[in-house]
Tab-separated table of C-alpha atoms in Angstrom:
chain	number	residue	atom	x	y	z
A	1	MET	CA	132.092	107.318	162.764
A	2	ALA	CA	129.307	109.153	164.630
A	3	VAL	CA	127.582	111.815	162.541
A	4	GLU	CA	126.467	114.973	164.326
A	5	THR	CA	122.783	115.876	164.107
A	6	PHE	CA	120.695	119.037	163.948
A	7	THR	CA	117.466	119.214	165.938
A	8	THR	CA	114.557	120.499	163.860
A	9	ALA	CA	111.793	122.724	165.222
A	10	SER	CA	109.487	119.750	165.775
A	11	GLY	CA	112.178	117.676	167.491
A	12	GLY	CA	113.525	115.598	164.610
A	13	GLU	CA	117.211	114.656	164.692
A	14	LEU	CA	118.481	115.334	161.173
A	15	PRO	CA	121.954	113.857	160.540
A	16	SER	CA	124.230	116.640	159.368
A	17	LEU	CA	125.699	114.415	156.656
A	18	GLY	CA	123.657	112.346	154.266
A	19	LEU	CA	124.039	110.475	151.014
A	20	GLY	CA	122.369	112.140	148.046
A	21	LEU	CA	120.909	109.618	145.602
A	22	TRP	CA	120.543	112.026	142.667
A	23	LYS	CA	122.143	110.683	139.468
A	24	LEU	CA	123.057	107.347	141.075
A	25	GLU	CA	122.465	104.538	138.580
A	26	ASN	CA	120.107	101.794	139.743
A	27	GLU	CA	122.782	99.109	139.668
A	28	LYS	CA	125.033	101.193	141.945
A	29	VAL	CA	122.465	102.278	144.517
A	30	GLY	CA	122.391	99.001	146.432
A	31	PRO	CA	126.123	98.559	147.031
A	32	ILE	CA	126.599	102.267	147.726
A	33	ALA	CA	123.709	102.476	150.207
A	34	ARG	CA	124.785	99.327	152.031
A	35	ARG	CA	128.395	100.460	152.336
A	36	ALA	CA	127.213	103.869	153.491
A	37	ILE	CA	125.276	102.267	156.334
A	38	GLU	CA	128.289	100.163	157.278
A	39	LEU	CA	130.358	103.371	157.497
A	40	GLY	CA	127.816	105.158	159.701
A	41	TYR	CA	125.565	107.049	157.282
A	42	ARG	CA	121.964	107.177	158.419
A	43	HIS	CA	120.602	110.000	156.245
A	44	PHE	CA	119.514	109.194	152.680
A	45	ASP	CA	118.151	111.855	150.346
A	46	SER	CA	115.942	110.553	147.558
A	47	ALA	CA	113.196	111.753	145.215
A	48	CYS	CA	110.606	110.337	142.876
A	49	ASP	CA	112.313	112.079	139.963
A	50	TYR	CA	115.634	110.313	140.561
A	51	GLY	CA	114.123	107.073	139.259
A	52	ASN	CA	116.046	104.859	141.684
A	53	GLU	CA	113.787	104.635	144.734
A	54	PRO	CA	112.956	100.916	144.236
A	55	ALA	CA	116.668	100.046	144.213
A	56	ALA	CA	117.316	102.265	147.223
A	57	GLY	CA	114.377	100.765	149.093
A	58	ALA	CA	115.563	97.219	148.508
A	59	ALA	CA	119.012	98.115	149.858
A	60	LEU	CA	117.691	99.857	152.956
A	61	GLU	CA	115.274	97.031	153.710
A	62	GLN	CA	118.043	94.443	153.388
A	63	ALA	CA	120.339	96.456	155.651
A	64	VAL	CA	117.670	96.504	158.372
A	65	THR	CA	116.939	92.794	157.892
A	66	ASP	CA	120.652	92.023	158.204
A	67	GLY	CA	120.898	93.989	161.439
A	68	LEU	CA	123.195	96.727	160.116
A	69	CYS	CA	120.797	99.334	161.524
A	70	ARG	CA	117.252	99.767	162.750
A	71	ARG	CA	114.585	101.554	160.745
A	72	GLU	CA	114.248	104.132	163.506
A	73	ASP	CA	117.952	104.943	163.168
A	74	LEU	CA	117.496	106.019	159.539
A	75	TRP	CA	116.442	109.419	158.228
A	76	VAL	CA	114.959	108.930	154.770
A	77	THR	CA	113.935	111.962	152.737
A	78	SER	CA	111.955	112.004	149.512
A	79	LYS	CA	110.242	114.681	147.476
A	80	LEU	CA	106.896	115.487	145.873
A	81	TRP	CA	107.373	115.863	142.133
A	82	ASN	CA	106.044	118.850	140.190
A	83	THR	CA	103.253	116.910	138.461
A	84	TYR	CA	101.648	115.925	141.767
A	85	HIS	CA	101.010	119.363	143.292
A	86	ALA	CA	97.207	119.219	143.048
A	87	PRO	CA	95.917	118.247	146.516
A	88	GLN	CA	94.249	115.042	145.325
A	89	ASN	CA	97.580	113.793	143.940
A	90	VAL	CA	99.798	114.446	146.957
A	91	ARG	CA	98.861	111.392	149.034
A	92	PRO	CA	99.001	108.952	146.092
A	93	ALA	CA	102.454	110.358	145.285
A	94	ILE	CA	103.871	109.675	148.741
A	95	GLU	CA	102.195	106.281	148.841
A	96	ARG	CA	103.957	105.348	145.586
A	97	THR	CA	107.270	106.548	147.000
A	98	LEU	CA	106.709	104.595	150.235
A	99	SER	CA	105.936	101.471	148.233
A	100	ASP	CA	109.088	101.921	146.150
A	101	LEU	CA	111.230	102.569	149.231
A	102	ARG	CA	109.563	99.708	151.160
A	103	LEU	CA	108.789	101.998	154.075
A	104	ASP	CA	105.739	102.723	156.213
A	105	TYR	CA	106.655	106.376	156.645
A	106	LEU	CA	109.164	108.984	155.502
A	107	ASP	CA	111.217	110.954	157.967
A	108	LEU	CA	110.963	113.969	155.670
A	109	TYR	CA	108.880	114.769	152.579
A	110	LEU	CA	109.694	117.904	150.627
A	111	ILE	CA	108.040	119.872	147.837
A	112	HIS	CA	110.750	119.386	145.205
A	113	PHE	CA	110.276	122.636	143.271
A	114	PRO	CA	107.792	125.506	143.580
A	115	ILE	CA	106.660	124.554	140.072
A	116	SER	CA	103.272	122.954	139.458
A	117	LEU	CA	103.069	120.921	136.251
A	118	ARG	CA	100.181	119.148	134.581
A	119	PHE	CA	99.400	115.766	136.138
A	120	VAL	CA	100.780	112.611	134.523
A	121	PRO	CA	99.151	109.370	135.775
A	122	PHE	CA	101.456	106.716	137.242
A	123	GLU	CA	100.336	104.172	134.678
A	124	LYS	CA	101.243	106.509	131.824
A	125	ARG	CA	104.792	107.314	132.966
A	126	TYR	CA	106.712	107.112	136.233
A	127	PRO	CA	108.761	109.016	137.076
A	128	PRO	CA	106.955	111.530	134.883
A	129	GLY	CA	109.855	113.914	134.250
A	130	TRP	CA	109.472	117.491	133.071
A	131	PHE	CA	107.764	117.099	129.691
A	132	PHE	CA	104.028	116.497	129.565
A	133	GLU	CA	104.325	114.655	126.238
A	134	PRO	CA	107.960	113.689	125.584
A	135	ASN	CA	107.103	112.282	122.172
A	136	ALA	CA	105.237	115.353	120.919
A	137	ASP	CA	106.546	117.166	117.843
A	138	GLU	CA	107.545	120.058	120.080
A	139	PRO	CA	107.654	118.692	123.658
A	140	ALA	CA	107.427	121.212	126.471
A	141	MET	CA	106.519	121.587	130.109
A	142	GLU	CA	102.823	122.244	130.725
A	143	PHE	CA	101.943	124.189	133.862
A	144	ASP	CA	99.062	123.416	136.203
A	145	PRO	CA	97.412	126.283	138.139
A	146	THR	CA	97.724	124.849	141.652
A	147	PRO	CA	98.659	127.437	144.290
A	148	LEU	CA	101.481	126.425	146.606
A	149	HIS	CA	99.309	126.915	149.678
A	150	GLU	CA	96.935	124.195	148.436
A	151	THR	CA	99.821	121.796	147.961
A	152	TRP	CA	101.067	122.587	151.464
A	153	ARG	CA	97.654	121.842	153.005
A	154	ALA	CA	97.838	118.391	151.429
A	155	MET	CA	101.395	117.974	152.727
A	156	GLU	CA	100.148	118.747	156.247
A	157	GLU	CA	97.600	115.953	155.929
A	158	LEU	CA	100.462	113.513	155.339
A	159	VAL	CA	101.809	114.379	158.789
A	160	ASP	CA	98.345	113.936	160.271
A	161	ALA	CA	98.139	110.491	158.654
A	162	GLY	CA	101.579	109.429	159.873
A	163	LEU	CA	102.956	109.014	156.346
A	164	ALA	CA	105.621	111.680	156.887
A	165	LYS	CA	107.091	112.639	160.240
A	166	HIS	CA	108.325	115.977	158.959
A	167	ILE	CA	107.649	118.104	155.888
A	168	GLY	CA	109.499	120.900	154.173
A	169	VAL	CA	110.416	122.519	150.891
A	170	CYS	CA	113.185	122.595	148.302
A	171	ASN	CA	114.326	125.424	146.090
A	172	TYR	CA	112.355	128.124	147.914
A	173	GLY	CA	113.692	131.655	148.265
A	174	THR	CA	113.123	134.014	151.157
A	175	ALA	CA	109.835	135.439	149.858
A	176	MET	CA	108.261	132.015	149.309
A	177	LEU	CA	109.506	130.745	152.668
A	178	HIS	CA	108.222	133.880	154.413
A	179	ASP	CA	104.805	133.386	152.829
A	180	LEU	CA	104.703	129.694	153.746
A	181	LEU	CA	105.514	130.407	157.378
A	182	ASN	CA	102.600	132.855	157.518
A	183	TYR	CA	99.974	130.257	156.661
A	184	ALA	CA	101.439	126.862	157.625
A	185	ARG	CA	99.521	124.895	160.251
A	186	VAL	CA	102.359	122.344	160.255
A	187	ARG	CA	105.500	124.409	159.898
A	188	PRO	CA	108.224	123.376	157.457
A	189	ASP	CA	111.002	121.641	159.368
A	190	VAL	CA	113.579	121.722	156.581
A	191	LEU	CA	114.529	123.939	153.661
A	192	GLN	CA	116.735	122.219	151.082
A	193	VAL	CA	118.576	124.446	148.592
A	194	GLU	CA	121.780	124.544	146.572
A	195	LEU	CA	124.628	125.596	148.875
A	196	HIS	CA	128.385	125.651	148.372
A	197	PRO	CA	131.098	128.318	148.668
A	198	LEU	CA	130.289	129.727	145.208
A	199	LEU	CA	126.631	130.081	146.281
A	200	THR	CA	126.542	130.763	150.009
A	201	GLN	CA	123.002	132.254	150.126
A	202	GLU	CA	123.826	134.020	153.389
A	203	ARG	CA	120.552	135.961	153.654
A	204	LEU	CA	118.386	132.918	152.971
A	205	VAL	CA	120.311	130.742	155.438
A	206	ARG	CA	120.124	133.447	158.087
A	207	PHE	CA	116.396	133.974	157.555
A	208	ALA	CA	115.694	130.240	157.806
A	209	ARG	CA	117.811	129.963	160.952
A	210	GLU	CA	116.004	132.911	162.591
A	211	ARG	CA	112.652	131.307	161.767
A	212	ASP	CA	113.802	127.933	163.143
A	213	VAL	CA	113.866	126.121	159.804
A	214	THR	CA	116.753	123.668	159.452
A	215	VAL	CA	118.684	124.026	156.199
A	216	THR	CA	120.118	121.258	154.036
A	217	GLY	CA	122.488	122.103	151.216
A	218	PHE	CA	122.479	120.028	148.058
A	219	SER	CA	125.442	120.017	145.659
A	220	PRO	CA	127.733	120.945	148.583
A	221	LEU	CA	130.831	120.381	146.443
A	222	GLY	CA	129.606	122.776	143.752
A	223	ALA	CA	130.398	122.159	140.095
A	224	PRO	CA	131.276	118.430	139.786
A	225	SER	CA	127.696	117.163	139.439
A	226	TYR	CA	126.990	119.613	136.630
A	227	VAL	CA	130.027	119.377	134.356
A	228	SER	CA	128.743	116.383	132.384
A	229	SER	CA	125.484	118.183	131.555
A	230	GLY	CA	127.247	121.369	130.505
A	231	ARG	CA	125.851	123.392	133.410
A	232	ALA	CA	129.341	123.918	134.861
A	233	ALA	CA	132.847	124.223	133.497
A	234	GLU	CA	135.761	122.062	134.653
A	235	ASP	CA	137.651	125.123	135.902
A	236	GLU	CA	134.791	126.033	138.271
A	237	SER	CA	135.569	123.090	140.535
A	238	LEU	CA	136.198	124.099	144.133
A	239	LEU	CA	138.157	120.886	144.608
A	240	THR	CA	141.098	122.488	142.815
A	241	HIS	CA	140.700	126.015	144.173
A	242	GLY	CA	143.887	127.322	145.781
A	243	THR	CA	142.230	128.542	148.980
A	244	VAL	CA	140.428	125.247	149.556
A	245	LYS	CA	143.550	123.203	148.803
A	246	GLU	CA	145.652	125.308	151.174
A	247	ILE	CA	143.186	124.916	154.039
A	248	ALA	CA	142.886	121.189	153.335
A	249	ALA	CA	146.662	120.785	153.523
A	250	ARG	CA	146.766	122.546	156.912
A	251	HIS	CA	144.322	119.992	158.307
A	252	SER	CA	145.724	116.981	156.416
A	253	LYS	CA	142.300	116.613	154.842
A	254	THR	CA	141.050	116.556	151.257
A	255	PRO	CA	139.426	119.562	149.574
A	256	ALA	CA	136.104	117.697	149.554
A	257	GLN	CA	136.291	117.151	153.308
A	258	VAL	CA	136.999	120.850	153.850
A	259	LEU	CA	134.039	121.880	151.682
A	260	LEU	CA	131.700	119.518	153.498
A	261	ARG	CA	133.053	120.591	156.886
A	262	TRP	CA	132.410	124.228	155.938
A	263	GLY	CA	128.779	123.356	155.203
A	264	VAL	CA	128.235	121.451	158.440
A	265	GLN	CA	130.101	123.991	160.557
A	266	ARG	CA	127.920	126.839	159.342
A	267	GLY	CA	124.925	124.883	160.646
A	268	THR	CA	123.608	123.282	157.475
A	269	ALA	CA	123.260	119.594	156.672
A	270	VAL	CA	125.047	118.403	153.525
A	271	ILE	CA	124.064	115.582	151.155
A	272	PRO	CA	126.939	114.885	148.759
A	273	LYS	CA	126.341	112.318	146.049
A	274	THR	CA	128.993	109.780	145.164
A	275	SER	CA	129.153	106.483	143.326
A	276	SER	CA	132.636	105.787	144.705
A	277	LEU	CA	133.062	103.549	147.744
A	278	ASP	CA	136.308	105.352	148.586
A	279	ARG	CA	134.627	108.758	148.444
A	280	LEU	CA	131.894	107.498	150.765
A	281	GLU	CA	134.525	106.873	153.416
A	282	GLU	CA	136.244	110.185	152.706
A	283	ASN	CA	133.033	112.190	152.928
A	284	ILE	CA	132.052	110.951	156.370
A	285	ALA	CA	135.406	111.854	157.938
A	286	LEU	CA	134.234	115.355	158.861
A	287	PHE	CA	133.855	115.234	162.592
A	288	ASP	CA	137.422	114.965	163.841
A	289	PHE	CA	138.540	118.466	162.829
A	290	GLU	CA	137.247	122.033	162.867
A	291	LEU	CA	137.886	125.016	160.631
A	292	SER	CA	139.019	128.231	162.289
A	293	ALA	CA	136.882	131.370	162.098
A	294	ASP	CA	139.370	132.827	159.617
A	295	GLN	CA	139.250	129.716	157.445
A	296	MET	CA	135.451	129.730	157.476
A	297	GLN	CA	135.457	133.388	156.411
A	298	ARG	CA	137.989	132.798	153.636
A	299	ILE	CA	135.884	129.994	152.192
A	300	THR	CA	132.670	132.028	152.505
A	301	ALA	CA	134.407	134.880	150.675
A	302	LEU	CA	134.618	132.682	147.561
A	303	ASN	CA	130.932	133.369	146.953
A	304	GLU	CA	130.045	134.413	143.391
A	305	ASN	CA	126.281	133.808	143.618
A	306	ARG	CA	126.967	131.040	141.084
A	307	ARG	CA	123.925	128.817	140.813
A	308	PHE	CA	124.341	125.552	138.891
A	309	ASN	CA	120.826	124.166	139.409
A	310	ASP	CA	118.612	126.939	138.010
A	311	PRO	CA	115.265	126.091	136.361
A	312	GLY	CA	115.394	129.540	134.786
A	313	ALA	CA	118.285	128.224	132.685
A	314	PHE	CA	118.001	124.445	132.375
A	315	CYS	CA	114.242	124.286	131.722
A	316	GLU	CA	114.607	126.426	128.625
A	317	ASP	CA	117.725	124.595	127.453
A	318	LEU	CA	116.478	121.071	128.108
A	319	PHE	CA	112.682	121.274	128.215
A	320	ASN	CA	111.863	124.087	125.794
A	321	THR	CA	110.125	126.114	128.505
A	322	PHE	CA	111.232	129.335	130.199
A	323	CYS	CA	110.702	128.775	133.935
A	324	PRO	CA	112.559	131.174	136.263
A	325	ILE	CA	111.858	130.844	139.994
A	326	TYR	CA	114.666	132.839	141.628
A	327	ASP	CA	114.172	136.275	139.986
C-alpha cells in the first residue's frame, strides 16, 4: 500500500506513517522491520537510547541486499541522546548510530530532549541512559551546562558533512522552537512530539505549520505504550473510547486505524510502535478512507492535555531527579 508523504521545508519527502522502534526487543526488531518493508513501510524511527539500533540496522541492510527496497527509498530517523549535547560529542554520536544502523547517512537526526546531561563515554556504557552512575548509592541524573544553541550548531555541521540530510528536534515547546528558528542557519525540518487525541497540542502544531516545520507525532495511539510502566491507566485507552469506536464502525475500520488516520489527516506524520505482525498490516491501512470534518472535530474534542511522556514526572519517579521541561 502506498504511504502518503509530507514535503519538508528543505524538500525531503517524509512518509506520513512510520514504524516506531521504541521498546521493541532486539530479537523482534528484525522480523518486524522486514515485514514492515514488505507491507510498504519506508519510514523507521529509531534512537540511540532505544538500544536496538544494531538489530534494526542489520534488518534494513538485509532488506536492501535482498531487493525489497532501495536505500534511497527509506527514511531513517535517529536521535542525539542527552549525554552527547556538547558540540565535540555530537559528531561521534551520529557516527556511532550510523555504524550501528549500517548506514552512510541518516535521513533525519533529531535532538531527543532539550536536556543536556553529563557525558558518558561509549566505552563506559552505551546506550548511556539517564543516570550518570547507575550503581551509585543514590543514582541520579547529572546535568551538563551546554546551551541548546551550541548543540544546534554542531547538528548543522552534520548536514554540511553529509551525515544527516535533515535535522530537527523532539520534545520542544513553542518557546524553544521559536528561539531555535531565530538563530538556526540550517532550519529544523521536523518537530517530533507526543500527539494523540488526549494531547492534541493545537497551538504548537499550528505554530510549527505556520513556520514550515513538519510535525511528527509519537505515541499516536495514546496510553497503550505507557500502561506497563504505570504512566497510564488501562481505562485511558482511546482504543476503547466510545467516540472512536463509533467512528471506526462507520468506516469498517479499527479504532487504531481511526486514531492514526486522524493524525495523518491533520497533517502530522505518525510513528506507531508494534511488535505484532498483524498490527503492522492494520496500521498501514490508512489511505483508503477519510474522516469527515465533523468526525475530525469530535476526535479533536477529546483533548484533555494528557501527557504520558513527561520528564517532569518520570525523571523524578524513575531517575531521582526533578526535570520539568514543559512548564
